[in-house]
Coordinates of C-alpha atoms and ligand atoms in Angstrom, one line a residue:
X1 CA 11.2 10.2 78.0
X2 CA 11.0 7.4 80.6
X3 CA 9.4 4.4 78.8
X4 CA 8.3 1.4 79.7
X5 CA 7.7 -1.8 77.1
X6 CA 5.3 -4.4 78.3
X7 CA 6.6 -7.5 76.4
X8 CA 10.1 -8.2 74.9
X9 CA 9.2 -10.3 71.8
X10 CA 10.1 -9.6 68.3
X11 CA 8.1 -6.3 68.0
X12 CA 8.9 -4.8 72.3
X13 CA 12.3 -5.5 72.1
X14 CA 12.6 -3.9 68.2
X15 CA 11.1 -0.8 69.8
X16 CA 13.1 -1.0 73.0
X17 CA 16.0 -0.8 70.8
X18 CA 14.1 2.3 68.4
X19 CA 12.9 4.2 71.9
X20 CA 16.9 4.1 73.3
X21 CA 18.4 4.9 70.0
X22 CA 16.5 8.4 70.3
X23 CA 18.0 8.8 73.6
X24 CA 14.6 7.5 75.5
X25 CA 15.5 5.6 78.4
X26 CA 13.8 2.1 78.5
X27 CA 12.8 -0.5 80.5
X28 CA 11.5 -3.7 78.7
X29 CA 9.4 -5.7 81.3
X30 CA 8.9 -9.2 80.4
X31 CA 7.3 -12.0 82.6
X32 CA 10.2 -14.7 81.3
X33 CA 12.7 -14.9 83.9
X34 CA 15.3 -16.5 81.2
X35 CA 14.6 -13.7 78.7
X36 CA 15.1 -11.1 81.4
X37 CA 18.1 -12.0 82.4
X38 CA 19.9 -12.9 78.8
X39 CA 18.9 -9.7 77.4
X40 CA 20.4 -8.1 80.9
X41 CA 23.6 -10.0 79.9
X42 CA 23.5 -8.1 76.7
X43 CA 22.0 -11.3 74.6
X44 CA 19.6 -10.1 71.8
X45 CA 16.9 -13.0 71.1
X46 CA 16.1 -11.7 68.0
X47 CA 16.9 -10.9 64.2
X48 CA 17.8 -7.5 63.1
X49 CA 18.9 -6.3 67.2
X50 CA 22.6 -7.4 67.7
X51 CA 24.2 -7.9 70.8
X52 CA 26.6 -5.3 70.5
X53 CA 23.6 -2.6 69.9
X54 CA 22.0 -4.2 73.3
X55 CA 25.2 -3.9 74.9
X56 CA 25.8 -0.3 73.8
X57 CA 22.4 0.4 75.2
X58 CA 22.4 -1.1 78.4
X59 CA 25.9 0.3 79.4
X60 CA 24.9 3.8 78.3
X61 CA 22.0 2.8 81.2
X62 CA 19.5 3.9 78.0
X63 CA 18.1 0.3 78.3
X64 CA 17.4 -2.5 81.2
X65 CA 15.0 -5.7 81.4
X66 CA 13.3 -6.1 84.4
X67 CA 10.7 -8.9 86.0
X68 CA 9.6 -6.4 88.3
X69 CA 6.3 -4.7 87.4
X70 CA 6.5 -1.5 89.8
X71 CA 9.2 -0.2 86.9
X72 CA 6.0 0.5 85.0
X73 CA 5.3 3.7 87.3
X74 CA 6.6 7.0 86.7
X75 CA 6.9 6.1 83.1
X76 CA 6.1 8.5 80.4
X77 CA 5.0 6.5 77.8
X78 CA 4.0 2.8 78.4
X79 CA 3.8 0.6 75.1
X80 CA 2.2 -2.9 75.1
X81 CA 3.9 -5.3 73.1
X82 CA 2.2 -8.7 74.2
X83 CA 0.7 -11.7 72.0
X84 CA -2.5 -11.7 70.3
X85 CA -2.9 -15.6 69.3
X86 CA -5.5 -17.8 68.9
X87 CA -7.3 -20.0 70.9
X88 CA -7.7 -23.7 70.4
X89 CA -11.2 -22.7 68.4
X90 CA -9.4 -19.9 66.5
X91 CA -10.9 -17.2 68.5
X92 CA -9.2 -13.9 69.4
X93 CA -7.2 -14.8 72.5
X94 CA -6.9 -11.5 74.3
X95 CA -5.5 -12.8 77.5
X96 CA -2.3 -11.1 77.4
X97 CA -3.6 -8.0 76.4
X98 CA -5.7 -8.5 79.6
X99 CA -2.8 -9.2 81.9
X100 CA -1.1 -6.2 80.4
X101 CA -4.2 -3.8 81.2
X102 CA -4.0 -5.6 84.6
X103 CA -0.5 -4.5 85.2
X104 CA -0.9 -1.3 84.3
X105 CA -3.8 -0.8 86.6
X106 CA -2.2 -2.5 89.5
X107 CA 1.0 -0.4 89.1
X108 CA 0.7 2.8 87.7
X109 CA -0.2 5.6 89.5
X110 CA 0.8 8.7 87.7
X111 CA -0.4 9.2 84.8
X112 CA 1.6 8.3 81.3
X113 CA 0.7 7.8 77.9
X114 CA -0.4 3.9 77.4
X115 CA 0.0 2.8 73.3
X116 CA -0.9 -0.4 72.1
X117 CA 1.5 -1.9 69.3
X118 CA -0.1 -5.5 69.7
X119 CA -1.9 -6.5 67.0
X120 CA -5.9 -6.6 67.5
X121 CA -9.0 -6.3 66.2
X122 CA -11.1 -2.4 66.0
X123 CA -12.1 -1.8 69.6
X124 CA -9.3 -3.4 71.3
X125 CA -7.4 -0.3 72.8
X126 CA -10.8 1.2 73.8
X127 CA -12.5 -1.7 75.2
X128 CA -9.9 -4.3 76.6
X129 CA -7.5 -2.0 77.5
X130 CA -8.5 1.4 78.5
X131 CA -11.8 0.4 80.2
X132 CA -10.3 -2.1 82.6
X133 CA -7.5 1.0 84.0
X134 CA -9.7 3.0 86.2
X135 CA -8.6 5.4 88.9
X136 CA -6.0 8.0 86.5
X137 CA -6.4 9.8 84.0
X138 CA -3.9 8.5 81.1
X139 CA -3.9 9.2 77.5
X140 CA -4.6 5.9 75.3
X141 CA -3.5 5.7 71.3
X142 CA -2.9 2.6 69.1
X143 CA 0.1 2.3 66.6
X144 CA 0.4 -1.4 65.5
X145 CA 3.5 -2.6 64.7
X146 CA 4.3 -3.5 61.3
X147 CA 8.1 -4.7 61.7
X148 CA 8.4 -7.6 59.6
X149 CA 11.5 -9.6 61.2
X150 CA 14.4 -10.1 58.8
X151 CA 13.3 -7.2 56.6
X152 CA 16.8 -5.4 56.0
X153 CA 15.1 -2.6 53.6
X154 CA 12.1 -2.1 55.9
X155 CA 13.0 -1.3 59.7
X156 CA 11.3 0.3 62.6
X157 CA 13.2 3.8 61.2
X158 CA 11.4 4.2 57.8
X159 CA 8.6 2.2 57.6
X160 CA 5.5 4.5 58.5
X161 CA 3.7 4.4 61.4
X162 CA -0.2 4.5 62.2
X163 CA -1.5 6.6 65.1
X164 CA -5.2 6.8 66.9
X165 CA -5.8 8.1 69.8
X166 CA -8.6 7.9 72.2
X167 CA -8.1 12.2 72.5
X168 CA -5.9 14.5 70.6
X169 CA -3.7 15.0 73.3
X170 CA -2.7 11.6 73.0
X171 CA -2.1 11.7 69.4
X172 CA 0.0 14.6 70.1
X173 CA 1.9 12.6 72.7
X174 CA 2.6 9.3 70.3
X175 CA 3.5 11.7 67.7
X176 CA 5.8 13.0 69.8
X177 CA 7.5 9.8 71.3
X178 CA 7.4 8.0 67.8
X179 CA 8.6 11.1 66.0
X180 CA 12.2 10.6 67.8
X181 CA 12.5 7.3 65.8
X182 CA 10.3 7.1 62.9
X183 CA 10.5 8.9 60.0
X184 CA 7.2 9.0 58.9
X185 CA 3.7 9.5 61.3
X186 CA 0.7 9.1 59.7
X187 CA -2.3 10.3 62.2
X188 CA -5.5 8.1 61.3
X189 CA -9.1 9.4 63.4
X190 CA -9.6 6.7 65.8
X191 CA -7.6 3.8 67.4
X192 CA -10.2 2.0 65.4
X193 CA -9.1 2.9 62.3
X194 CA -5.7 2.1 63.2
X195 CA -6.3 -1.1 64.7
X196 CA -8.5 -2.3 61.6
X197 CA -5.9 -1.2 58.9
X198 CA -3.4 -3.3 60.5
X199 CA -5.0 -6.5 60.4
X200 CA -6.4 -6.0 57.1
X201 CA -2.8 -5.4 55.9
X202 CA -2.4 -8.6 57.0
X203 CA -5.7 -10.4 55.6
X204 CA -4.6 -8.5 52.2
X205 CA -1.4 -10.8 52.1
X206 CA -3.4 -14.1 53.3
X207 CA -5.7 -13.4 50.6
X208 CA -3.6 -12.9 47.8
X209 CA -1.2 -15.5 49.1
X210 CA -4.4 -18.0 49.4
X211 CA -4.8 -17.1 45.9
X212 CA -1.2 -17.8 44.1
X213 CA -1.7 -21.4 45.8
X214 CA -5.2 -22.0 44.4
X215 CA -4.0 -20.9 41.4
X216 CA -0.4 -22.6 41.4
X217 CA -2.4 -25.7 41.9
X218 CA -4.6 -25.3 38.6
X219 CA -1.4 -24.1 36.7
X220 CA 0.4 -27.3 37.4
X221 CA -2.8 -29.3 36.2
X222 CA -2.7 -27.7 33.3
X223 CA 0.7 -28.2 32.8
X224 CA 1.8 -25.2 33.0
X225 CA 4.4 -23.2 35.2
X226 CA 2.5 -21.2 37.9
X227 CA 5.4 -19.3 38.9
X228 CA 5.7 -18.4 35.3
X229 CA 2.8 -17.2 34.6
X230 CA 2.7 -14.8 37.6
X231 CA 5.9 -13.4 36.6
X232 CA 4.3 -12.6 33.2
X233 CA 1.3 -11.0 34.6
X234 CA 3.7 -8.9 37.0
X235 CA 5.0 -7.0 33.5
X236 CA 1.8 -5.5 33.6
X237 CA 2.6 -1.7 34.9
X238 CA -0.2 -1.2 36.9
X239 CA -3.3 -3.3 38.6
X240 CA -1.4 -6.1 39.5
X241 CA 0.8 -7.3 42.3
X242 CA 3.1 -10.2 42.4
X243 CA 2.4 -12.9 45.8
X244 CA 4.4 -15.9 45.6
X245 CA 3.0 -19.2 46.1
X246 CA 4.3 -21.8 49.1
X247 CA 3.3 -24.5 51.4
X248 CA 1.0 -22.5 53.5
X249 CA 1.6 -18.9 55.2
X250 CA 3.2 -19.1 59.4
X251 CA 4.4 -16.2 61.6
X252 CA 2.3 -14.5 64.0
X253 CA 0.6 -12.3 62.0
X254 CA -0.8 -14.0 58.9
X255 CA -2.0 -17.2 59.6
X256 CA -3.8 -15.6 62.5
X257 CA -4.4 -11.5 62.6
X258 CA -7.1 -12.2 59.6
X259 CA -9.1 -14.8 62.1
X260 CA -9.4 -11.2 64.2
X261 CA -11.3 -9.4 61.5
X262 CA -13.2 -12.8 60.9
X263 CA -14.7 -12.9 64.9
X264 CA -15.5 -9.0 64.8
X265 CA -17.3 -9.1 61.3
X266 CA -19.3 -11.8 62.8
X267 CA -20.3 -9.8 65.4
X268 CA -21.4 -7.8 63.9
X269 CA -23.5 -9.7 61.3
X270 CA -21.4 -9.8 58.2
X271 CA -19.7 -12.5 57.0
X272 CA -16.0 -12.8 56.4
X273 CA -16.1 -15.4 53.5
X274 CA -13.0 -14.4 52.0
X275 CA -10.9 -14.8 55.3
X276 CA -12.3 -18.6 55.9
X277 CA -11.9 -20.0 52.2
X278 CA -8.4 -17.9 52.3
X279 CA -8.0 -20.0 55.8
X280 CA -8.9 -23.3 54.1
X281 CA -7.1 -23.1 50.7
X282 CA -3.4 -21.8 53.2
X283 CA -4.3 -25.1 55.3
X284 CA -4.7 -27.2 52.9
X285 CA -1.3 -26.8 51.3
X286 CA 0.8 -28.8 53.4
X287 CA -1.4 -32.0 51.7
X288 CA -0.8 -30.7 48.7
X289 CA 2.8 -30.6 48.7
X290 CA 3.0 -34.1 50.2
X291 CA 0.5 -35.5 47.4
X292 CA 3.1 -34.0 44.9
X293 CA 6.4 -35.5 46.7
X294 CA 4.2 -39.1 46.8
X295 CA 3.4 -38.6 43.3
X296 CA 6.7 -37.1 41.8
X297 CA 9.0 -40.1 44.4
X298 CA 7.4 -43.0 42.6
X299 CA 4.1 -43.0 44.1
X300 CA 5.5 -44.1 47.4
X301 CA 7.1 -42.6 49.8
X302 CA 7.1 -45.1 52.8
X303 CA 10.5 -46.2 54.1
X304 CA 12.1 -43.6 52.0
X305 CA 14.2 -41.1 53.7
X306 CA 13.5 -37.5 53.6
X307 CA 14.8 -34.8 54.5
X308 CA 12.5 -30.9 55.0
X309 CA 14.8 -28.2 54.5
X310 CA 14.0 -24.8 56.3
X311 CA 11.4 -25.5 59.0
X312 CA 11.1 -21.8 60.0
X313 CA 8.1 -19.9 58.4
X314 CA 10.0 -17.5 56.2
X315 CA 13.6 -17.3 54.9
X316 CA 16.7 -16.0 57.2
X317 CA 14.5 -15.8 60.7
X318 CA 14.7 -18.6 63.2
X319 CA 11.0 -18.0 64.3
X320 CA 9.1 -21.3 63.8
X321 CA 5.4 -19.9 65.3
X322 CA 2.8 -21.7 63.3
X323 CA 5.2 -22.6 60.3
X324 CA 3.6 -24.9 57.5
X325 CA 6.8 -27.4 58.3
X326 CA 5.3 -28.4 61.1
X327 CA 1.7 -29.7 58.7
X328 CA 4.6 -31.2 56.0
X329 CA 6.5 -33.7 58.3
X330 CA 3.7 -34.9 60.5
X331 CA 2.1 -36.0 56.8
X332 CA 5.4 -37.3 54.9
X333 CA 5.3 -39.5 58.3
X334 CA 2.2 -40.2 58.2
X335 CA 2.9 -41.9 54.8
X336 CA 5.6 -44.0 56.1
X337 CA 8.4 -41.9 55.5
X338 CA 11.7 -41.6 57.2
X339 CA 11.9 -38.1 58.1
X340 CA 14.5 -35.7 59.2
X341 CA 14.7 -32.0 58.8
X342 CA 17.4 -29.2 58.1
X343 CA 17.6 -25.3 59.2
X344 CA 20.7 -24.0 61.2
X345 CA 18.8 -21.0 62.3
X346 CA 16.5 -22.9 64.2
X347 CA 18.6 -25.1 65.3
X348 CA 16.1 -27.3 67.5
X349 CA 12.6 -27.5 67.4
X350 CA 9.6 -30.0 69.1
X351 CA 12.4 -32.3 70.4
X352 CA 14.4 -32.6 67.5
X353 CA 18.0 -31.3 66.7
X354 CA 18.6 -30.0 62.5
X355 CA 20.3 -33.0 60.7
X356 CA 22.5 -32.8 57.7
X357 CA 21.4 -33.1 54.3
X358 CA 23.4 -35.1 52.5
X359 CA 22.3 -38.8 52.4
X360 CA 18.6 -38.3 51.8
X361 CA 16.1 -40.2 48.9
X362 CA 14.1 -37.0 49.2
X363 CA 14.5 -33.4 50.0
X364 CA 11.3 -31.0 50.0
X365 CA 12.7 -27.8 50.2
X366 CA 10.1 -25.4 52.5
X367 CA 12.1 -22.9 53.3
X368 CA 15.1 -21.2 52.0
X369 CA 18.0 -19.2 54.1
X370 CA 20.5 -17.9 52.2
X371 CA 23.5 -19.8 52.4
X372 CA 21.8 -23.0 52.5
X373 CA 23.7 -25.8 50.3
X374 CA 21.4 -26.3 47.4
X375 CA 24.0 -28.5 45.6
X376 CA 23.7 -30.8 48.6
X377 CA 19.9 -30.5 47.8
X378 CA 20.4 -31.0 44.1
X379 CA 22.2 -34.8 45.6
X380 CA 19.0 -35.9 47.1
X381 CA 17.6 -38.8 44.5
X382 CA 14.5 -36.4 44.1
X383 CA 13.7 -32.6 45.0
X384 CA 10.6 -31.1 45.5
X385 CA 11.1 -27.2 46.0
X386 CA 8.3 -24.9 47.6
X387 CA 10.3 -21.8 47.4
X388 CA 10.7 -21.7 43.3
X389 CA 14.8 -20.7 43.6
X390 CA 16.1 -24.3 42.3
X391 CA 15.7 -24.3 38.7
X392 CA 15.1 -27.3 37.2
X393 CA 13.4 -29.3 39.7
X394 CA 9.7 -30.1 41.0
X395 CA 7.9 -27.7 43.2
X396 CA 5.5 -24.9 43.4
Ligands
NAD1 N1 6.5 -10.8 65.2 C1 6.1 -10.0 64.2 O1 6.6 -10.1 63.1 C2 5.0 -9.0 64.5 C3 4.8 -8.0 63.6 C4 3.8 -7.0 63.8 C5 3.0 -7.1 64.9 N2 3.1 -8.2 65.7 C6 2.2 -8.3 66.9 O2 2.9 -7.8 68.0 C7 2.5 -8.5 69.2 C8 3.6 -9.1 69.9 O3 4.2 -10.1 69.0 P1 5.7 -10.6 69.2 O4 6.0 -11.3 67.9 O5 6.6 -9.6 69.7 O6 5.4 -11.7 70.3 P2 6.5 -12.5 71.1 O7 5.9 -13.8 71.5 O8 7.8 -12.5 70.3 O9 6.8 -11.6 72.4 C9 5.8 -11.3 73.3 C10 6.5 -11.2 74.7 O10 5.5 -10.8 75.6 C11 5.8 -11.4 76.8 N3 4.6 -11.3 77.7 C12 3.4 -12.0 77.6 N4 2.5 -11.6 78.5 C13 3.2 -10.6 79.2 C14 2.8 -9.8 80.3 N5 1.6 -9.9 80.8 N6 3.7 -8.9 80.7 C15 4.9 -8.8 80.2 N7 5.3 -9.6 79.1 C16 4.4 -10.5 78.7 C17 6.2 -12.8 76.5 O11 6.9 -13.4 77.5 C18 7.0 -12.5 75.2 O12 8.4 -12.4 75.6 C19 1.4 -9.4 68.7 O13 0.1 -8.8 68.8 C20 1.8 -9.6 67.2 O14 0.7 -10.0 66.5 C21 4.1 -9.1 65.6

């Protein structure tokens, strides 16, 4: 099939890579003239795509990027792959999504199947998407992406995928496309119900993850190890699952997807009180973790120097999008601390290159990448760990 990826992020690119592998050939259209022309030069951006795989690709000619939206018609399938923030008020920002719908109707004139992998609320394919492409008659589903960057067990391949389609016929089309590089389809009776199991996938985790930090907090009052007792309860064989507590959640998809369910459910009169406490308590970490470094440093930290190791949101991926790191520093320097941070993958970040770590009073591990040098961590005068791997020292 001729297919066409609006958006070459983590999740178009991924799929760009999934669509050529099964032969397809792909155009990624992106509107970053940078990213265009590195992955062109056979430069992958992300985790989990290599540059040898891109290269393969593109000199098979199973694979391009292009700036230019006319590549859009005559496509077969068309998947949009575009953010879904938040706006400054922590409403839906849909104005990607909009830009994408704008394209299509601008440049499209035969008709192709149009699938929407961006994460949104129930409505979103239907309402944002299909109803602002008038004039052809194209087949609309919604398969939201669940790749979670970094995953090595759980790819594009073989983790199941959700399909709803406006009509059966385009059901029966994304079955086909996605059936020539996914394992498993599983055919769900509207976009809707697609589009709603996806985000609350993602408000299950923020939930749960809001929870292990609440309760990490009252086992540490208590004395006791949170991390611990979680473990125990996770010997239980059935009615429990293990969620690992941190210094607040970052990414793309859980700090924000649940906010999506939040705006529809008040729309439609029901409130989402799980979702804002879960917001609060995720927040509110980053204070917490500070208030223990002040208290377990001496009750001071000012003048001190300290170093945050791993600024990205999660461990082996250089993506730093909304990562609690950010919350961390700000405050240890808002208390007078000396701050510097650590993380190789990222590299640099808000203006500021990765130092080393050696030489610190303080290390506050957020973070961990495999391969990081915990003894060097260990060397610090005093550790505060967020990830529970260093045994022995303070943390959560
Ligand atoms: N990153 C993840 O782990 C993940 C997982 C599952 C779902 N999602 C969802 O998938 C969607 C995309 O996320 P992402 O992480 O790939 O984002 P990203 O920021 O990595 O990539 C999005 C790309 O879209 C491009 N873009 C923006 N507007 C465009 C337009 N009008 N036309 C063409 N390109 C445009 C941007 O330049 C960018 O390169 C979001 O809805 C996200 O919530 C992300």
């Amino acid at each position: 099939m001729r297919v066409a990826i609006i958006g070459q992020g983590y999740v178009g690119l991924t799929i760009a890579v999934g669509a050529a592998s099964a032969g397809h050939k792909v155009v990624g259209f992106d509107v970053k003239e940078c990213l265009v022309s590195q992955l062109n030069s056979g430069k992958s951006h992300i985790e989990g795509i290599s540059d040898s795989q891109l290269k393969e690709y593109i000199s098979k000619g199973s694979f391009e990027a292009s700036l230019d939206p006319t590549v859009l018609d005559g496509s077969d399938v068309i998947v949009i792959a575009v953010p879904t923030p938040l706006d400054e008020a922590r409403n839906p920002d849909l104005s990607y999504v909009h830009s994408a719908a704008e394209l299509i109707h601008n440049n499209v004139k035969s008709p192709a199947l149009i699938i929407n992998e961006s994460t949104s609320y129930p409505g979103t394919l239907r309402k944002e998407i299909a109803a602002r492409i008038t004039g052809i008659e194209h087949l609309y589903a919604s398969s939201p992406e669940r790749v979670d960057p970094g995953n090595t067990e759980w790819g594009t391949k073989n983790t199941p995928r959700l399909i709803g389609g406006l009509t059966p016929a385009a059901v029966e089309k994304a079955k086909e496309f996605y059936s020539t590089f996914c394992d498993s389809i599983i055919e769900v009776s509207s976009p809707e119900v697609a589009e709603a199991a996806k985000i609350f996938e993602n408000t299950f985790r923020q939930v749960n993850i809001a929870l292990v930090n609440e309760f990490a907090q009252i086992a540490d009052a208590l004395g006791i190890s949170g991390r611990e007792v979680l473990d125990a309860a996770a010997t239980k064989p059935y009615g429990f699952m293990e969620f690992n507590p941190g210094p607040g959640v970052g990414g793309h998809c859980i700090p924000v997807d649940p906010s999506y369910l939040a705006h529809v459910a008040n729309e439609v009169g029901v409130p989402a009180t799980f979702i804002k406490r879960a917001n609060e308590v995720n927040l509110a970490m980053p204070a917490y973790v500070v208030k223990r470094v002040v208290a377990g440093a001496g009750g001071s930290i000012k003048g001190k120097k300290i170093v945050v190791v791993g600024v990205s949101y999660k461990s082996n991926v250089a993506d730093t999008r909304e990562t609690p790191a950010a919350a961390v520093i700000d405050l240890l320097r808002g208390q007078g601390a000396v701050v510097v941070w650590h993380d190789e993958l990222v590299g640099n970040w808000r203006r500021e290159s990765s130092s080393p770590i050696a030489g610190a009073d303080v290390a506050v591990l957020v973070t961990k990448h495999d391969g990081v040098d915990v003894a060097a961590i260990k060397a610090c005068g005093y550790v505060f760990d967020c990830t529970g791997s260093i045994a022995g020292v303070d943390g959560i």
